[in-house]
Amino acid sequence: MTAALPAAPDARAACRHCGSPVPADASDGPEFCCSGCEAAYGLVQGLGLVQYYQRRCIDPAVRPLRPDDEVAVDYSAHVTAEPDGTAVLHLMVEGIHCAACVWLIESLLSRQPGVIGARVNMTTRRLVLRWDPAQADANAVVAPVASVGYRLVPYDPARLGKETERTERDLLRGMAVAGFAAANVMLLSVSVWAGHAGGMGPATRGLMHWVSALIALPAIAYAIRPFFRSALNALRAGRTNMDVPITVGVLLATGMSLAETVTGGEHAYFDSAVSLLFFLLIGRYLDSRARGRARSAAEHLLSLSATAVTVLDADGGRRLLPPSQVAEGMTVLVAAGERVGVDGRVVEGVSDLDASLLTGETVPAVVRPGDRVFAGTLNLSAPLRLAVVAVGESTLLAEIVRMMEVAEQGRARYVALADRVARHYAPVVHTLALATFFGWLLIGGIGWQSALMNAVAVLIITCPCALALAVPVVQVVASGRLLRQGVLLKSATALERVAETDTVVFDKTGTLTLGRLELVRDGDWTDEDLHEAAAMAANSHHPLARALLRAAPTVAAAAGVAEVAGCGLEAGGMKLGSRQWCGVCEDESAGPELWFRRPGRDPVRFAFMDEPRPDAAQVVAALRRRGLAVALMSGDRPATVAALAGRLGIDDWRAGCTPGDKRDRLAELGRSGRRVMMVGDGLNDAPALAAAHVSVSPSTAVDVSQTAADVVFQGHRLGPVVEVLEVAKRGDRLVKQNFGLAFLYNAATVPLAVAGMVTPLIAAIAMSSSSLVVILNALRLARRSVP
């Protein structure tokens, strides 16, 4: 970003240097608030420090970006509007290396006028920014981030993958150059070391040093680029990152060695400098590859929509368009074997659809005209014609990606701790390295060359990479594993709260059960009874009438049927409806039922049951084996709730509960110190879900974005509840292990480096290894444990 020196329209509106209001009686000119600012401004211009002044002028602590400031990239074209009027911008941030970078970017943006929220995903490097467009435009909001050295570009999953590949190729080339140089310089160094015992003369030693320099200096200049570019951008912006001490350490070792070579000294450490870079590059490359294994499942999902879509024109012609150019209302053709690129509704064709990547269901679903299909699903059997319903960021796939990123880049207490440590890392490390140098030089009584090498070892070994990765990598792996099981995390801190759960409370209808009444074949009726009753039921939309009709779908609707509100159906003296209306004595223990009464014949009872989910009993048993208390609360009748509770083995149950009753009960459990997970319908149990410590909801793909729960699972199985608990508890253990490993690493290695017992080469190996250990430990979460 570049910015022009501002010329304020009101000469006395703001100081040209600090932005403060200019007093009306200012004696230092109409453009400055005091003589100090006037002198400072003159010094800045005299020295040509225009970039410094430009950055100060757009620093949000002084003043926001003005409309007359020049911006190199116009981001306004990429802004989308939310239904509530909020502006949203999705960008990719280049130059992110650790949690401190994330903290800095989010802090700068949160200080801008009108910003509602700013979240950066360290894994995908995606920035999601929300603000009030009435208070600022897109360019003004993102200007502070660009001013401190980060490059912002419109978010593109394909570009993200290419950027990662380009970075890894660059690391490999640097590694090859540094490795070649290290091997050759090491051979020369062995000759020098052996010459000390064999009486090598100064001339021969100097020749060896010069040959080493000729090999090492070009290699170091090439291989240090990834670290140097990052460090230089940070320093230009007036900040530091973890590449600053690495660059300083390598340059110090190289500069000292060159000085010794020029003056004919004995101490040259070209082998250490180039070998240090070699092992640092190995560590960074392996770190990148390991992060790739833990790469966000959301990134993989995004790639599913990046496919060409066949659009059918009104004249019968076909066009191949990217999904971003497809508009709602268009008709698209999806051939067998193709992946659906948009959300749509089937208008022609019947096929099997593999939606396992979205729902976790392994069995393909049959879709027919009128059914909804979603971007990212795979058409298996036959061609389908779809009417486009949603594209781009409005699709279910994009909604799932947004929820995944919220979950992966949460601000739990562990993340906050890592951010605070990373924030104070640079000043502490530089102070410690400086103290090591002067301590060894003044107190240790060694030469400045050896003291400098000890300081370099401190700079290299005290890297917060392991600490910064301790939480994010676990969140990414956990979110990806759950997504493969059809589980979506809608809250950033959901997993942390799930891990604390000690009580699970279930709703009944639609949660423990499928929420779909089915006719019970109990022998109380014949096929003739069913067909006559179903013919009458075909004239009603009552759920029990619909369930009765599903048992005899081929029956034609009877004529002359009248519906009596609150009672049932009547035709020619026949009645189909409630027990009281059909003249049958009251029975409080009866479940859902319809009675069918015909003149001169005994009434016939059709009983219905909302069947439990196929694995409900196993899930309840698994929860109890884990030591969790299990309860059931329902608004249904006591007899129905009692029957289901007995069938599933739940002793603690309550019936006739209103949403308010459920909320009050959960609040009561919370006050008693229980950590309650509420598993209920996210669409109508919002008060109860909000009262729980953490909430889980079964949901279809259509309403996944509407539910109020923290965790949403799809499909007909209840097993994801156990899966969420298992992943959360294992993830919590892994996060604590990662923090322990990171703190143990620093506690063990930093004192050794300060004591002069670690060379820069060993420091590089130890630093890279600590990050890899943390990542590999987190990747264990991707393996499913044996139940």
PDB file of C-alpha atoms in Angstrom, residues 522-773:
ATOM      1  CA  ASP A 522     -49.813 -54.670  16.489  1.00  0.00           C
ATOM      2  CA  GLY A 523     -52.508 -56.994  15.103  1.00  0.00           C
ATOM      3  CA  ASP A 524     -55.425 -54.799  16.222  1.00  0.00           C
ATOM      4  CA  TRP A 525     -56.466 -54.104  12.602  1.00  0.00           C
ATOM      5  CA  THR A 526     -56.664 -55.841   9.241  1.00  0.00           C
ATOM      6  CA  ASP A 527     -55.583 -54.748   5.784  1.00  0.00           C
ATOM      7  CA  GLU A 528     -59.217 -53.970   4.974  1.00  0.00           C
ATOM      8  CA  ASP A 529     -59.407 -51.679   8.019  1.00  0.00           C
ATOM      9  CA  LEU A 530     -56.195 -49.967   6.960  1.00  0.00           C
ATOM     10  CA  HIS A 531     -57.310 -49.315   3.380  1.00  0.00           C
ATOM     11  CA  GLU A 532     -60.711 -47.876   4.401  1.00  0.00           C
ATOM     12  CA  ALA A 533     -59.157 -45.632   7.056  1.00  0.00           C
ATOM     13  CA  ALA A 534     -56.307 -44.541   4.748  1.00  0.00           C
ATOM     14  CA  ALA A 535     -58.834 -43.499   2.080  1.00  0.00           C
ATOM     15  CA  MET A 536     -60.343 -41.083   4.568  1.00  0.00           C
ATOM     16  CA  ALA A 537     -56.918 -39.973   5.891  1.00  0.00           C
ATOM     17  CA  ALA A 538     -55.871 -38.933   2.395  1.00  0.00           C
ATOM     18  CA  ASN A 539     -58.118 -35.867   2.813  1.00  0.00           C
ATOM     19  CA  SER A 540     -56.196 -34.488   5.840  1.00  0.00           C
ATOM     20  CA  HIS A 541     -52.789 -32.986   6.509  1.00  0.00           C
ATOM     21  CA  HIS A 542     -52.726 -34.028  10.162  1.00  0.00           C
ATOM     22  CA  PRO A 543     -49.423 -35.798  11.023  1.00  0.00           C
ATOM     23  CA  LEU A 544     -51.232 -38.953  12.185  1.00  0.00           C
ATOM     24  CA  ALA A 545     -53.327 -39.005   9.026  1.00  0.00           C
ATOM     25  CA  ARG A 546     -50.160 -38.617   6.922  1.00  0.00           C
ATOM     26  CA  ALA A 547     -48.503 -41.461   8.846  1.00  0.00           C
ATOM     27  CA  LEU A 548     -51.541 -43.692   8.257  1.00  0.00           C
ATOM     28  CA  LEU A 549     -51.488 -42.893   4.563  1.00  0.00           C
ATOM     29  CA  ARG A 550     -47.769 -43.780   4.325  1.00  0.00           C
ATOM     30  CA  ALA A 551     -48.699 -47.306   5.420  1.00  0.00           C
ATOM     31  CA  ALA A 552     -51.026 -47.606   2.378  1.00  0.00           C
ATOM     32  CA  PRO A 553     -49.626 -45.209  -0.232  1.00  0.00           C
ATOM     33  CA  THR A 554     -51.567 -46.631  -3.191  1.00  0.00           C
ATOM     34  CA  VAL A 555     -55.024 -45.978  -1.723  1.00  0.00           C
ATOM     35  CA  ALA A 556     -57.158 -43.374  -3.505  1.00  0.00           C
ATOM     36  CA  ALA A 557     -58.725 -40.561  -1.494  1.00  0.00           C
ATOM     37  CA  ALA A 558     -62.359 -41.146  -0.502  1.00  0.00           C
ATOM     38  CA  ALA A 559     -65.025 -38.663  -1.567  1.00  0.00           C
ATOM     39  CA  GLY A 560     -67.375 -36.740   0.692  1.00  0.00           C
ATOM     40  CA  VAL A 561     -64.999 -36.584   3.665  1.00  0.00           C
ATOM     41  CA  ALA A 562     -65.404 -33.668   6.084  1.00  0.00           C
ATOM     42  CA  GLU A 563     -62.797 -32.633   8.649  1.00  0.00           C
ATOM     43  CA  VAL A 564     -64.069 -31.616  12.087  1.00  0.00           C
ATOM     44  CA  ALA A 565     -61.537 -29.370  13.793  1.00  0.00           C
ATOM     45  CA  GLY A 566     -60.072 -30.872  16.941  1.00  0.00           C
ATOM     46  CA  CYS A 567     -61.897 -34.188  16.426  1.00  0.00           C
ATOM     47  CA  GLY A 568     -61.113 -35.926  13.143  1.00  0.00           C
ATOM     48  CA  LEU A 569     -62.637 -36.959   9.798  1.00  0.00           C
ATOM     49  CA  GLU A 570     -66.238 -37.973   9.058  1.00  0.00           C
ATOM     50  CA  ALA A 571     -67.873 -39.520   5.982  1.00  0.00           C
ATOM     51  CA  GLY A 572     -71.132 -41.481   5.603  1.00  0.00           C
ATOM     52  CA  GLY A 573     -71.389 -42.350   9.311  1.00  0.00           C
ATOM     53  CA  MET A 574     -67.709 -43.392   9.556  1.00  0.00           C
ATOM     54  CA  LYS A 575     -65.374 -41.528  11.863  1.00  0.00           C
ATOM     55  CA  LEU A 576     -61.567 -41.426  11.993  1.00  0.00           C
ATOM     56  CA  GLY A 577     -60.107 -39.397  14.819  1.00  0.00           C
ATOM     57  CA  SER A 578     -59.643 -39.102  18.558  1.00  0.00           C
ATOM     58  CA  ARG A 579     -60.683 -41.636  21.163  1.00  0.00           C
ATOM     59  CA  GLN A 580     -63.356 -39.359  22.692  1.00  0.00           C
ATOM     60  CA  TRP A 581     -64.893 -38.466  19.338  1.00  0.00           C
ATOM     61  CA  CYS A 582     -65.231 -42.122  18.406  1.00  0.00           C
ATOM     62  CA  GLY A 583     -66.919 -42.900  21.742  1.00  0.00           C
ATOM     63  CA  VAL A 584     -64.097 -44.914  23.327  1.00  0.00           C
ATOM     64  CA  CYS A 585     -63.364 -44.586  27.051  1.00  0.00           C
ATOM     65  CA  GLU A 586     -60.417 -42.392  28.080  1.00  0.00           C
ATOM     66  CA  ASP A 587     -57.026 -44.007  28.702  1.00  0.00           C
ATOM     67  CA  GLU A 588     -54.217 -41.783  29.953  1.00  0.00           C
ATOM     68  CA  SER A 589     -51.607 -44.424  29.161  1.00  0.00           C
ATOM     69  CA  ALA A 590     -52.393 -44.445  25.469  1.00  0.00           C
ATOM     70  CA  GLY A 591     -49.762 -43.117  23.084  1.00  0.00           C
ATOM     71  CA  PRO A 592     -50.303 -41.480  19.687  1.00  0.00           C
ATOM     72  CA  GLU A 593     -53.355 -43.127  18.123  1.00  0.00           C
ATOM     73  CA  LEU A 594     -56.276 -42.836  15.706  1.00  0.00           C
ATOM     74  CA  TRP A 595     -59.619 -44.594  16.168  1.00  0.00           C
ATOM     75  CA  PHE A 596     -61.709 -45.777  13.226  1.00  0.00           C
ATOM     76  CA  ARG A 597     -65.442 -46.270  13.889  1.00  0.00           C
ATOM     77  CA  ARG A 598     -67.922 -47.677  11.374  1.00  0.00           C
ATOM     78  CA  PRO A 599     -71.667 -48.257  11.859  1.00  0.00           C
ATOM     79  CA  GLY A 600     -72.423 -51.714  13.283  1.00  0.00           C
ATOM     80  CA  ARG A 601     -68.762 -52.640  13.849  1.00  0.00           C
ATOM     81  CA  ASP A 602     -66.344 -52.390  16.756  1.00  0.00           C
ATOM     82  CA  PRO A 603     -63.957 -49.432  16.771  1.00  0.00           C
ATOM     83  CA  VAL A 604     -60.463 -50.155  15.467  1.00  0.00           C
ATOM     84  CA  ARG A 605     -57.346 -48.602  17.004  1.00  0.00           C
ATOM     85  CA  PHE A 606     -54.320 -47.550  14.942  1.00  0.00           C
ATOM     86  CA  ALA A 607     -51.322 -46.970  17.199  1.00  0.00           C
ATOM     87  CA  PHE A 608     -48.300 -44.953  16.143  1.00  0.00           C
ATOM     88  CA  MET A 609     -44.768 -44.732  17.433  1.00  0.00           C
ATOM     89  CA  ASP A 610     -41.959 -42.299  16.913  1.00  0.00           C
ATOM     90  CA  GLU A 611     -39.141 -44.816  16.533  1.00  0.00           C
ATOM     91  CA  PRO A 612     -35.846 -44.162  18.352  1.00  0.00           C
ATOM     92  CA  ARG A 613     -32.786 -43.503  16.262  1.00  0.00           C
ATOM     93  CA  PRO A 614     -31.160 -46.805  15.291  1.00  0.00           C
ATOM     94  CA  ASP A 615     -28.217 -46.398  17.673  1.00  0.00           C
ATOM     95  CA  ALA A 616     -29.934 -44.469  20.494  1.00  0.00           C
ATOM     96  CA  ALA A 617     -29.680 -47.291  23.046  1.00  0.00           C
ATOM     97  CA  GLN A 618     -26.001 -47.908  22.267  1.00  0.00           C
ATOM     98  CA  VAL A 619     -25.229 -44.185  22.575  1.00  0.00           C
ATOM     99  CA  VAL A 620     -26.929 -43.891  25.964  1.00  0.00           C
ATOM    100  CA  ALA A 621     -25.037 -46.961  27.183  1.00  0.00           C
ATOM    101  CA  ALA A 622     -21.734 -45.541  25.875  1.00  0.00           C
ATOM    102  CA  LEU A 623     -22.313 -42.253  27.686  1.00  0.00           C
ATOM    103  CA  ARG A 624     -23.033 -44.016  30.950  1.00  0.00           C
ATOM    104  CA  ARG A 625     -19.886 -46.143  30.561  1.00  0.00           C
ATOM    105  CA  ARG A 626     -17.919 -42.907  30.357  1.00  0.00           C
ATOM    106  CA  GLY A 627     -19.309 -41.834  33.728  1.00  0.00           C
ATOM    107  CA  LEU A 628     -21.722 -39.222  32.395  1.00  0.00           C
ATOM    108  CA  ALA A 629     -25.193 -38.674  33.881  1.00  0.00           C
ATOM    109  CA  VAL A 630     -27.930 -39.063  31.232  1.00  0.00           C
ATOM    110  CA  ALA A 631     -31.379 -37.443  31.480  1.00  0.00           C
ATOM    111  CA  LEU A 632     -34.431 -37.027  29.231  1.00  0.00           C
ATOM    112  CA  MET A 633     -36.770 -34.026  29.106  1.00  0.00           C
ATOM    113  CA  SER A 634     -39.746 -33.913  26.766  1.00  0.00           C
ATOM    114  CA  GLY A 635     -42.960 -32.047  26.227  1.00  0.00           C
ATOM    115  CA  ASP A 636     -44.727 -35.302  25.348  1.00  0.00           C
ATOM    116  CA  ARG A 637     -47.159 -37.246  27.570  1.00  0.00           C
ATOM    117  CA  PRO A 638     -45.762 -39.163  30.561  1.00  0.00           C
ATOM    118  CA  ALA A 639     -46.711 -42.585  29.195  1.00  0.00           C
ATOM    119  CA  THR A 640     -44.890 -42.006  25.916  1.00  0.00           C
ATOM    120  CA  VAL A 641     -41.797 -40.557  27.564  1.00  0.00           C
ATOM    121  CA  ALA A 642     -41.694 -43.350  30.164  1.00  0.00           C
ATOM    122  CA  ALA A 643     -41.887 -46.021  27.471  1.00  0.00           C
ATOM    123  CA  LEU A 644     -39.005 -44.524  25.524  1.00  0.00           C
ATOM    124  CA  ALA A 645     -36.883 -43.957  28.649  1.00  0.00           C
ATOM    125  CA  GLY A 646     -37.379 -47.565  29.708  1.00  0.00           C
ATOM    126  CA  ARG A 647     -36.506 -48.806  26.248  1.00  0.00           C
ATOM    127  CA  LEU A 648     -33.251 -46.818  26.181  1.00  0.00           C
ATOM    128  CA  GLY A 649     -32.246 -47.339  29.802  1.00  0.00           C
ATOM    129  CA  ILE A 650     -32.683 -43.726  31.005  1.00  0.00           C
ATOM    130  CA  ASP A 651     -33.740 -43.509  34.663  1.00  0.00           C
ATOM    131  CA  ASP A 652     -33.921 -39.710  34.983  1.00  0.00           C
ATOM    132  CA  TRP A 653     -36.761 -38.432  32.787  1.00  0.00           C
ATOM    133  CA  ARG A 654     -39.351 -35.659  32.851  1.00  0.00           C
ATOM    134  CA  ALA A 655     -42.492 -35.308  30.716  1.00  0.00           C
ATOM    135  CA  GLY A 656     -44.821 -32.445  29.858  1.00  0.00           C
ATOM    136  CA  CYS A 657     -41.955 -29.925  29.831  1.00  0.00           C
ATOM    137  CA  THR A 658     -42.425 -26.624  28.054  1.00  0.00           C
ATOM    138  CA  PRO A 659     -39.379 -24.886  26.526  1.00  0.00           C
ATOM    139  CA  GLY A 660     -39.352 -22.662  29.597  1.00  0.00           C
ATOM    140  CA  ASP A 661     -39.372 -25.688  31.905  1.00  0.00           C
ATOM    141  CA  LYS A 662     -36.387 -27.131  30.101  1.00  0.00           C
ATOM    142  CA  ARG A 663     -34.532 -23.852  30.328  1.00  0.00           C
ATOM    143  CA  ASP A 664     -35.201 -23.521  34.052  1.00  0.00           C
ATOM    144  CA  ARG A 665     -34.109 -27.101  34.737  1.00  0.00           C
ATOM    145  CA  LEU A 666     -30.844 -26.632  32.850  1.00  0.00           C
ATOM    146  CA  ALA A 667     -30.205 -23.370  34.692  1.00  0.00           C
ATOM    147  CA  GLU A 668     -30.814 -25.186  37.976  1.00  0.00           C
ATOM    148  CA  LEU A 669     -28.331 -27.915  37.043  1.00  0.00           C
ATOM    149  CA  GLY A 670     -25.806 -25.256  36.093  1.00  0.00           C
ATOM    150  CA  ARG A 671     -26.152 -23.499  39.448  1.00  0.00           C
ATOM    151  CA  SER A 672     -25.514 -26.795  41.201  1.00  0.00           C
ATOM    152  CA  GLY A 673     -22.138 -27.039  39.468  1.00  0.00           C
ATOM    153  CA  ARG A 674     -23.071 -29.460  36.691  1.00  0.00           C
ATOM    154  CA  ARG A 675     -21.625 -28.996  33.205  1.00  0.00           C
ATOM    155  CA  VAL A 676     -24.617 -29.853  31.052  1.00  0.00           C
ATOM    156  CA  MET A 677     -24.637 -30.769  27.380  1.00  0.00           C
ATOM    157  CA  MET A 678     -28.125 -30.269  25.942  1.00  0.00           C
ATOM    158  CA  VAL A 679     -28.898 -32.387  22.882  1.00  0.00           C
ATOM    159  CA  GLY A 680     -32.074 -31.046  21.327  1.00  0.00           C
ATOM    160  CA  ASP A 681     -33.834 -29.607  18.305  1.00  0.00           C
ATOM    161  CA  GLY A 682     -31.914 -26.457  17.468  1.00  0.00           C
ATOM    162  CA  LEU A 683     -34.910 -24.876  15.747  1.00  0.00           C
ATOM    163  CA  ASN A 684     -37.446 -24.832  18.596  1.00  0.00           C
ATOM    164  CA  ASP A 685     -35.406 -25.471  21.743  1.00  0.00           C
ATOM    165  CA  ALA A 686     -33.291 -22.309  21.555  1.00  0.00           C
ATOM    166  CA  PRO A 687     -33.971 -21.242  25.185  1.00  0.00           C
ATOM    167  CA  ALA A 688     -32.882 -24.635  26.532  1.00  0.00           C
ATOM    168  CA  LEU A 689     -29.842 -24.762  24.263  1.00  0.00           C
ATOM    169  CA  ALA A 690     -28.785 -21.300  25.390  1.00  0.00           C
ATOM    170  CA  ALA A 691     -29.108 -22.263  29.068  1.00  0.00           C
ATOM    171  CA  ALA A 692     -26.823 -25.295  28.712  1.00  0.00           C
ATOM    172  CA  HIS A 693     -23.055 -25.251  29.167  1.00  0.00           C
ATOM    173  CA  VAL A 694     -22.781 -26.543  25.593  1.00  0.00           C
ATOM    174  CA  SER A 695     -25.481 -27.514  23.095  1.00  0.00           C
ATOM    175  CA  VAL A 696     -25.692 -30.133  20.353  1.00  0.00           C
ATOM    176  CA  SER A 697     -28.400 -30.435  17.734  1.00  0.00           C
ATOM    177  CA  PRO A 698     -29.363 -32.975  15.073  1.00  0.00           C
ATOM    178  CA  SER A 699     -30.055 -31.153  11.859  1.00  0.00           C
ATOM    179  CA  THR A 700     -30.684 -31.717   8.196  1.00  0.00           C
ATOM    180  CA  ALA A 701     -28.499 -30.036   5.619  1.00  0.00           C
ATOM    181  CA  VAL A 702     -31.222 -27.488   4.856  1.00  0.00           C
ATOM    182  CA  ASP A 703     -31.443 -25.918   8.298  1.00  0.00           C
ATOM    183  CA  VAL A 704     -27.847 -26.386   9.410  1.00  0.00           C
ATOM    184  CA  SER A 705     -27.229 -22.636   9.364  1.00  0.00           C
ATOM    185  CA  GLN A 706     -30.426 -21.812  11.292  1.00  0.00           C
ATOM    186  CA  THR A 707     -29.977 -23.905  14.396  1.00  0.00           C
ATOM    187  CA  ALA A 708     -28.923 -22.184  17.596  1.00  0.00           C
ATOM    188  CA  ALA A 709     -26.681 -25.017  18.828  1.00  0.00           C
ATOM    189  CA  ASP A 710     -22.910 -24.924  19.318  1.00  0.00           C
ATOM    190  CA  VAL A 711     -22.478 -28.282  17.566  1.00  0.00           C
ATOM    191  CA  VAL A 712     -24.595 -29.657  14.716  1.00  0.00           C
ATOM    192  CA  PHE A 713     -24.596 -33.245  13.465  1.00  0.00           C
ATOM    193  CA  GLN A 714     -26.323 -34.611  10.384  1.00  0.00           C
ATOM    194  CA  GLY A 715     -27.810 -37.956   9.480  1.00  0.00           C
ATOM    195  CA  HIS A 716     -30.060 -40.433  11.290  1.00  0.00           C
ATOM    196  CA  ARG A 717     -27.483 -41.716  13.754  1.00  0.00           C
ATOM    197  CA  LEU A 718     -26.961 -40.419  17.288  1.00  0.00           C
ATOM    198  CA  GLY A 719     -23.371 -41.687  17.403  1.00  0.00           C
ATOM    199  CA  PRO A 720     -21.852 -38.251  16.619  1.00  0.00           C
ATOM    200  CA  VAL A 721     -22.712 -37.197  20.189  1.00  0.00           C
ATOM    201  CA  VAL A 722     -20.244 -39.777  21.511  1.00  0.00           C
ATOM    202  CA  GLU A 723     -17.762 -38.838  18.780  1.00  0.00           C
ATOM    203  CA  VAL A 724     -17.857 -35.151  19.787  1.00  0.00           C
ATOM    204  CA  LEU A 725     -17.231 -36.044  23.428  1.00  0.00           C
ATOM    205  CA  GLU A 726     -14.372 -38.370  22.499  1.00  0.00           C
ATOM    206  CA  VAL A 727     -12.697 -35.822  20.214  1.00  0.00           C
ATOM    207  CA  ALA A 728     -13.158 -32.984  22.710  1.00  0.00           C
ATOM    208  CA  LYS A 729     -11.661 -34.888  25.637  1.00  0.00           C
ATOM    209  CA  ARG A 730      -8.751 -36.248  23.589  1.00  0.00           C
ATOM    210  CA  GLY A 731      -8.185 -32.810  22.058  1.00  0.00           C
ATOM    211  CA  ASP A 732      -8.107 -31.233  25.522  1.00  0.00           C
ATOM    212  CA  ARG A 733      -5.485 -33.748  26.624  1.00  0.00           C
ATOM    213  CA  LEU A 734      -3.408 -33.123  23.501  1.00  0.00           C
ATOM    214  CA  VAL A 735      -3.527 -29.341  23.965  1.00  0.00           C
ATOM    215  CA  LYS A 736      -2.269 -29.724  27.533  1.00  0.00           C
ATOM    216  CA  GLN A 737       0.425 -32.126  26.324  1.00  0.00           C
ATOM    217  CA  ASN A 738       1.480 -29.650  23.637  1.00  0.00           C
ATOM    218  CA  PHE A 739       1.751 -26.829  26.153  1.00  0.00           C
ATOM    219  CA  GLY A 740       3.739 -29.115  28.417  1.00  0.00           C
ATOM    220  CA  LEU A 741       6.082 -30.058  25.575  1.00  0.00           C
ATOM    221  CA  ALA A 742       6.539 -26.412  24.555  1.00  0.00           C
ATOM    222  CA  PHE A 743       7.268 -25.214  28.081  1.00  0.00           C
ATOM    223  CA  LEU A 744       9.504 -28.215  28.764  1.00  0.00           C
ATOM    224  CA  TYR A 745      11.468 -27.488  25.591  1.00  0.00           C
ATOM    225  CA  ASN A 746      12.095 -23.875  26.598  1.00  0.00           C
ATOM    226  CA  ALA A 747      12.820 -24.750  30.222  1.00  0.00           C
ATOM    227  CA  ALA A 748      15.417 -27.317  29.159  1.00  0.00           C
ATOM    228  CA  THR A 749      17.080 -25.652  26.176  1.00  0.00           C
ATOM    229  CA  VAL A 750      17.197 -21.953  27.024  1.00  0.00           C
ATOM    230  CA  PRO A 751      19.353 -22.367  30.173  1.00  0.00           C
ATOM    231  CA  LEU A 752      21.684 -24.663  28.222  1.00  0.00           C
ATOM    232  CA  ALA A 753      22.033 -22.069  25.452  1.00  0.00           C
ATOM    233  CA  VAL A 754      22.677 -19.260  27.941  1.00  0.00           C
ATOM    234  CA  ALA A 755      25.270 -21.481  29.658  1.00  0.00           C
ATOM    235  CA  GLY A 756      27.122 -21.895  26.355  1.00  0.00           C
ATOM    236  CA  MET A 757      26.432 -25.615  26.105  1.00  0.00           C
ATOM    237  CA  VAL A 758      24.504 -25.431  22.818  1.00  0.00           C
ATOM    238  CA  THR A 759      25.964 -24.477  19.445  1.00  0.00           C
ATOM    239  CA  PRO A 760      23.855 -22.581  16.867  1.00  0.00           C
ATOM    240  CA  LEU A 761      23.660 -25.760  14.806  1.00  0.00           C
ATOM    241  CA  ILE A 762      22.209 -27.793  17.675  1.00  0.00           C
ATOM    242  CA  ALA A 763      19.877 -24.883  18.456  1.00  0.00           C
ATOM    243  CA  ALA A 764      18.471 -24.974  14.911  1.00  0.00           C
ATOM    244  CA  ILE A 765      17.834 -28.711  15.117  1.00  0.00           C
ATOM    245  CA  ALA A 766      16.180 -28.384  18.536  1.00  0.00           C
ATOM    246  CA  MET A 767      13.964 -25.473  17.463  1.00  0.00           C
ATOM    247  CA  SER A 768      12.702 -27.250  14.340  1.00  0.00           C
ATOM    248  CA  SER A 769      12.196 -30.496  16.222  1.00  0.00           C
ATOM    249  CA  SER A 770      10.024 -28.844  18.881  1.00  0.00           C
ATOM    250  CA  SER A 771       7.523 -27.635  16.263  1.00  0.00           C
ATOM    251  CA  LEU A 772       7.416 -31.026  14.539  1.00  0.00           C
ATOM    252  CA  VAL A 773       6.859 -32.843  17.835  1.00  0.00           C
TER     253      VAL A 773
END
